[in-house]
GROMACS .gro file of C-alpha atoms in nm:
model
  179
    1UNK     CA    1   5.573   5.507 -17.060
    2UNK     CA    2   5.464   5.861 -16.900
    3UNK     CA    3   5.801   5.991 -16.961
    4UNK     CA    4   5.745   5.933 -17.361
    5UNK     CA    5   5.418   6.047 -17.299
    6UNK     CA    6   5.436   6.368 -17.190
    7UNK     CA    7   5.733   6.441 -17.451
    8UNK     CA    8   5.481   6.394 -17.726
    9UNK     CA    9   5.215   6.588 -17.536
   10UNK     CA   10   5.519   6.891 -17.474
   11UNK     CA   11   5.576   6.867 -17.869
   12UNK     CA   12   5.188   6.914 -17.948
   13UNK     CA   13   5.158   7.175 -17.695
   14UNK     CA   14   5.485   7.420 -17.777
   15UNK     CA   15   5.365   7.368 -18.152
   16UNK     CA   16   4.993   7.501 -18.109
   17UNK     CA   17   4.870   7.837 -18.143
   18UNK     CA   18   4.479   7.794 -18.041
   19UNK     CA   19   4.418   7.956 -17.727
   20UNK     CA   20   4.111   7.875 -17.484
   21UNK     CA   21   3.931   8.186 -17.361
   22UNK     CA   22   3.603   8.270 -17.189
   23UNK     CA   23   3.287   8.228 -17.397
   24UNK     CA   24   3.176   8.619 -17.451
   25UNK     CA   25   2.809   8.472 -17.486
   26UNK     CA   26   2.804   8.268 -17.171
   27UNK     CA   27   3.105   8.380 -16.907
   28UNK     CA   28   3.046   8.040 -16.704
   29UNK     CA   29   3.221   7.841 -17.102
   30UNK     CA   30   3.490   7.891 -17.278
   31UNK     CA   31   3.547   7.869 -17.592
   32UNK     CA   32   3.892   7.706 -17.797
   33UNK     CA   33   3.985   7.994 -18.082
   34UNK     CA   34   4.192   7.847 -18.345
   35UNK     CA   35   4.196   7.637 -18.655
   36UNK     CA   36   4.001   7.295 -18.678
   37UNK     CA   37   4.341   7.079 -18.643
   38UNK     CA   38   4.474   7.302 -18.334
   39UNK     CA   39   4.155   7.286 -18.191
   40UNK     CA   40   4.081   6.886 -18.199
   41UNK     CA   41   4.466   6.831 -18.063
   42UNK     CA   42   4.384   7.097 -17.778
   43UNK     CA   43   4.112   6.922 -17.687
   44UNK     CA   44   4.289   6.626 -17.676
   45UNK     CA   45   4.508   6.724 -17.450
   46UNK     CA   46   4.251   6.866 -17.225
   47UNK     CA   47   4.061   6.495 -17.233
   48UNK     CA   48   4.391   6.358 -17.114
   49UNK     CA   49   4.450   6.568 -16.826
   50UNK     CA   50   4.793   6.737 -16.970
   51UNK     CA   51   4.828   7.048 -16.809
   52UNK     CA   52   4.793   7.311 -17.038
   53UNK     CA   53   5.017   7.546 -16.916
   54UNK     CA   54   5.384   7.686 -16.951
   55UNK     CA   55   5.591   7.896 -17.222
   56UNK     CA   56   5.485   7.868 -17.542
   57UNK     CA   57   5.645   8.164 -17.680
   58UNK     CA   58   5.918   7.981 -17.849
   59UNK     CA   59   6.280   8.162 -17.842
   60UNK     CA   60   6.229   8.132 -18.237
   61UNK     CA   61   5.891   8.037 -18.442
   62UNK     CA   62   5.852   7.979 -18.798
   63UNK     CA   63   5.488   8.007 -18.800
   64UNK     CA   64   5.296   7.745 -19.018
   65UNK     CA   65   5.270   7.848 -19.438
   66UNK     CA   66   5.115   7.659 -19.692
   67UNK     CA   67   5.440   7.727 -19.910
   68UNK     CA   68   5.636   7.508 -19.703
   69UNK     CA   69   5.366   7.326 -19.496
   70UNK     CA   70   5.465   7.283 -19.136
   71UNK     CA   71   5.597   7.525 -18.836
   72UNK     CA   72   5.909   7.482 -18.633
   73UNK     CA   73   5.955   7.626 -18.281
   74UNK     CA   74   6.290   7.673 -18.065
   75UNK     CA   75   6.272   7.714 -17.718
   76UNK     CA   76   6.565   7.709 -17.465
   77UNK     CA   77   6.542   7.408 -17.244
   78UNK     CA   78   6.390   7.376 -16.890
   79UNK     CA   79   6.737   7.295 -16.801
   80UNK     CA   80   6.925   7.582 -16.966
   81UNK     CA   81   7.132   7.344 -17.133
   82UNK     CA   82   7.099   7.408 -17.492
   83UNK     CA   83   6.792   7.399 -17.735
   84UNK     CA   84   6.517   7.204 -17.901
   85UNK     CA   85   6.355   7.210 -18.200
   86UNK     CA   86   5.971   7.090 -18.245
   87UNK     CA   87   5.838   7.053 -18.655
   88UNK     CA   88   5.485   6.981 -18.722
   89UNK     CA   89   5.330   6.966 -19.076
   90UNK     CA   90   5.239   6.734 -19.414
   91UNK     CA   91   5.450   6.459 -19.393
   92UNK     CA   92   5.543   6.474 -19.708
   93UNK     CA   93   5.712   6.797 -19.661
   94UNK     CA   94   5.824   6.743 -19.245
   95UNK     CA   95   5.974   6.390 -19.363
   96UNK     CA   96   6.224   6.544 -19.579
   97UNK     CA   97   6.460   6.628 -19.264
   98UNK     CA   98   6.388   6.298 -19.073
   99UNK     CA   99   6.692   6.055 -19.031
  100UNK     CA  100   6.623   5.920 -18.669
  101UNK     CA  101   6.250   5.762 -18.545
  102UNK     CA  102   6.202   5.732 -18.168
  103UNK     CA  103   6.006   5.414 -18.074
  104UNK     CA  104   5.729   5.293 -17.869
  105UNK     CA  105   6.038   5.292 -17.554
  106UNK     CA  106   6.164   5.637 -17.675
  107UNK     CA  107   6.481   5.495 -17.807
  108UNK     CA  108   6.594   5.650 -18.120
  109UNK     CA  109   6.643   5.448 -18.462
  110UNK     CA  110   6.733   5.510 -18.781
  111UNK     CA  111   6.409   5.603 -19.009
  112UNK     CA  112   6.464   5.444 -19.308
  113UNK     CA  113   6.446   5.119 -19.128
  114UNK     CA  114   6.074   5.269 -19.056
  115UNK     CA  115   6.023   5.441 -19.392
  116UNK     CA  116   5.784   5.204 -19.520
  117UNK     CA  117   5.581   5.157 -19.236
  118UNK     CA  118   5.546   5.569 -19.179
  119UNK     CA  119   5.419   5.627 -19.557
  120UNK     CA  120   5.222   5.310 -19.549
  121UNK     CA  121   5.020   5.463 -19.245
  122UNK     CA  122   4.990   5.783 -19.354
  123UNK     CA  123   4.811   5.622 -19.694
  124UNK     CA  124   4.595   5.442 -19.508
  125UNK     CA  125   4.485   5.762 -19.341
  126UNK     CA  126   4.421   5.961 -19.706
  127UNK     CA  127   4.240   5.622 -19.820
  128UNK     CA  128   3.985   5.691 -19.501
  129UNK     CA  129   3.997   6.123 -19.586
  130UNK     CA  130   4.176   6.126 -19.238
  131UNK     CA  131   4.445   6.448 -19.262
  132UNK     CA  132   4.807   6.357 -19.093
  133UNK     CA  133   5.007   6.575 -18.958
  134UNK     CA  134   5.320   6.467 -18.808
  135UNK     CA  135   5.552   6.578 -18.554
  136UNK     CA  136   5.953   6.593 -18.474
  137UNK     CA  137   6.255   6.722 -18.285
  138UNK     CA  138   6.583   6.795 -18.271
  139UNK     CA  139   6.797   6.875 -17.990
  140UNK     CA  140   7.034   7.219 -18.059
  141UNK     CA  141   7.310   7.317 -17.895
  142UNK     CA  142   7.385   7.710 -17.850
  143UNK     CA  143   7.638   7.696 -18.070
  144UNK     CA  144   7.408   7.584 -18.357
  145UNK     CA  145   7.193   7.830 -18.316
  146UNK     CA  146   7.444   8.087 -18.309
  147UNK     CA  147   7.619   7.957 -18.679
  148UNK     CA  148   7.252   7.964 -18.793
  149UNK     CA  149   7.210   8.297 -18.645
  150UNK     CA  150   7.565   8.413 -18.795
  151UNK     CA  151   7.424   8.252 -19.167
  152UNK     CA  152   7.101   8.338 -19.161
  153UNK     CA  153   7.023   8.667 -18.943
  154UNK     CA  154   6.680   8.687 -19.027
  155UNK     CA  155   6.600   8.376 -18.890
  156UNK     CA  156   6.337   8.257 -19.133
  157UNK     CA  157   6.277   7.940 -19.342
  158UNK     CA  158   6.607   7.874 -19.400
  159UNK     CA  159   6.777   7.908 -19.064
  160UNK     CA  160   6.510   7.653 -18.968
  161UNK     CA  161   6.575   7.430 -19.240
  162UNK     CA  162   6.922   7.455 -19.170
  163UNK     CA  163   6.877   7.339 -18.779
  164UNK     CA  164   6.604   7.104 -18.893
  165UNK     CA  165   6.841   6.880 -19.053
  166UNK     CA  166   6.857   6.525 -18.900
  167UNK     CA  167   6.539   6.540 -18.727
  168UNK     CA  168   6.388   6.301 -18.515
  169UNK     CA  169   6.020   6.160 -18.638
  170UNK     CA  170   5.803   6.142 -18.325
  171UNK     CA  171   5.474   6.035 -18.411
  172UNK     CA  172   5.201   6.090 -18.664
  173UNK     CA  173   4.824   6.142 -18.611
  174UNK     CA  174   4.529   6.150 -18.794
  175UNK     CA  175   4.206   6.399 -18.772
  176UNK     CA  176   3.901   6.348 -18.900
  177UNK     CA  177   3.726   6.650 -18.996
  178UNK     CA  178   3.343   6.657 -18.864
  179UNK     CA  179   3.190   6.835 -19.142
   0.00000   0.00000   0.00000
């Protein structure tokens, strides 16, 4: 439904670091700066009428590396009540902390049941040179944060890893480069 939705549009947008600006050639354009992937999921969004607005300064950000493959962001919830965690990256590396898949009805599962069916997609997507990327969550409570805090005060790559355990697999994509 809309409610699943705009959860996967939220986890596209608070992991994205393109930014639209005016066109410095033509001040009645504008112009998406980023990298190619960023770019064809921001426009995307913009076809499908998400408003693309709202924080997306995370509270924490472990900015995308090819060393590890994907980015994480933490931001405190709308709600104040706690935390979540969005992942995006190779699925070979992002998959590692899955253990729950949330359905077509948003219900969570558990992904090994789905294991199959998620690597048999994302070959079918290298057989047609389509690049996946795919996406995840977890929700944190303060206190998490705070023992990952307390273990790993610089809160890099392995505080994330250590609040992206049990992750929940959200949904993969594939993009096409237009070369």
């Amino acid at each position: 439904g809309e409610e699943l939705r705009d959860f996967i549009f939220d986890n596209f947008w608070k992991n994205m670091t393109c930014v639209e600006t005016v066109d410095p050639k033509d001040e009645t354009k504008t112009i998406v700066n980023g990298d190619m992937t960023e770019k064809a999921i921001y426009l995307y969004l913009k076809d499908q009428k998400y408003k693309l607005e709202g924080n997306r300064k995370g509270d924490f950000i472990l900015p995308f590396k090819s060393d590890y493959k994907y980015m994480m962001s933490i931001y405190k919830k709308e709600d104040g009540n706690g935390y979540i965690l969005y992942a995006k990256g190779a699925p070979e590396r992002v998959a590692e902390f899955f253990t729950k898949f949330l359905d077509k009805d948003g219900n969570s599962a558990d992904f090994k049941e789905h294991e199959k069916a998620f690597y048999h997609q994302q070959s079918e997507y290298a057989e047609n040179s389509i690049r996946t990327l795919v996406f995840g969550y977890k929700d944190l409570t303060e206190e998490q944060i705070e023992e990952a805090k307390n273990e790993f005060p610089d809160c890099d790559l392995p505080f994330f890893q250590k609040l992206a355990a049990d992750l929940t697999f959200t949904f993969m994509v594939g993009i096409r480069d237009n070369n």
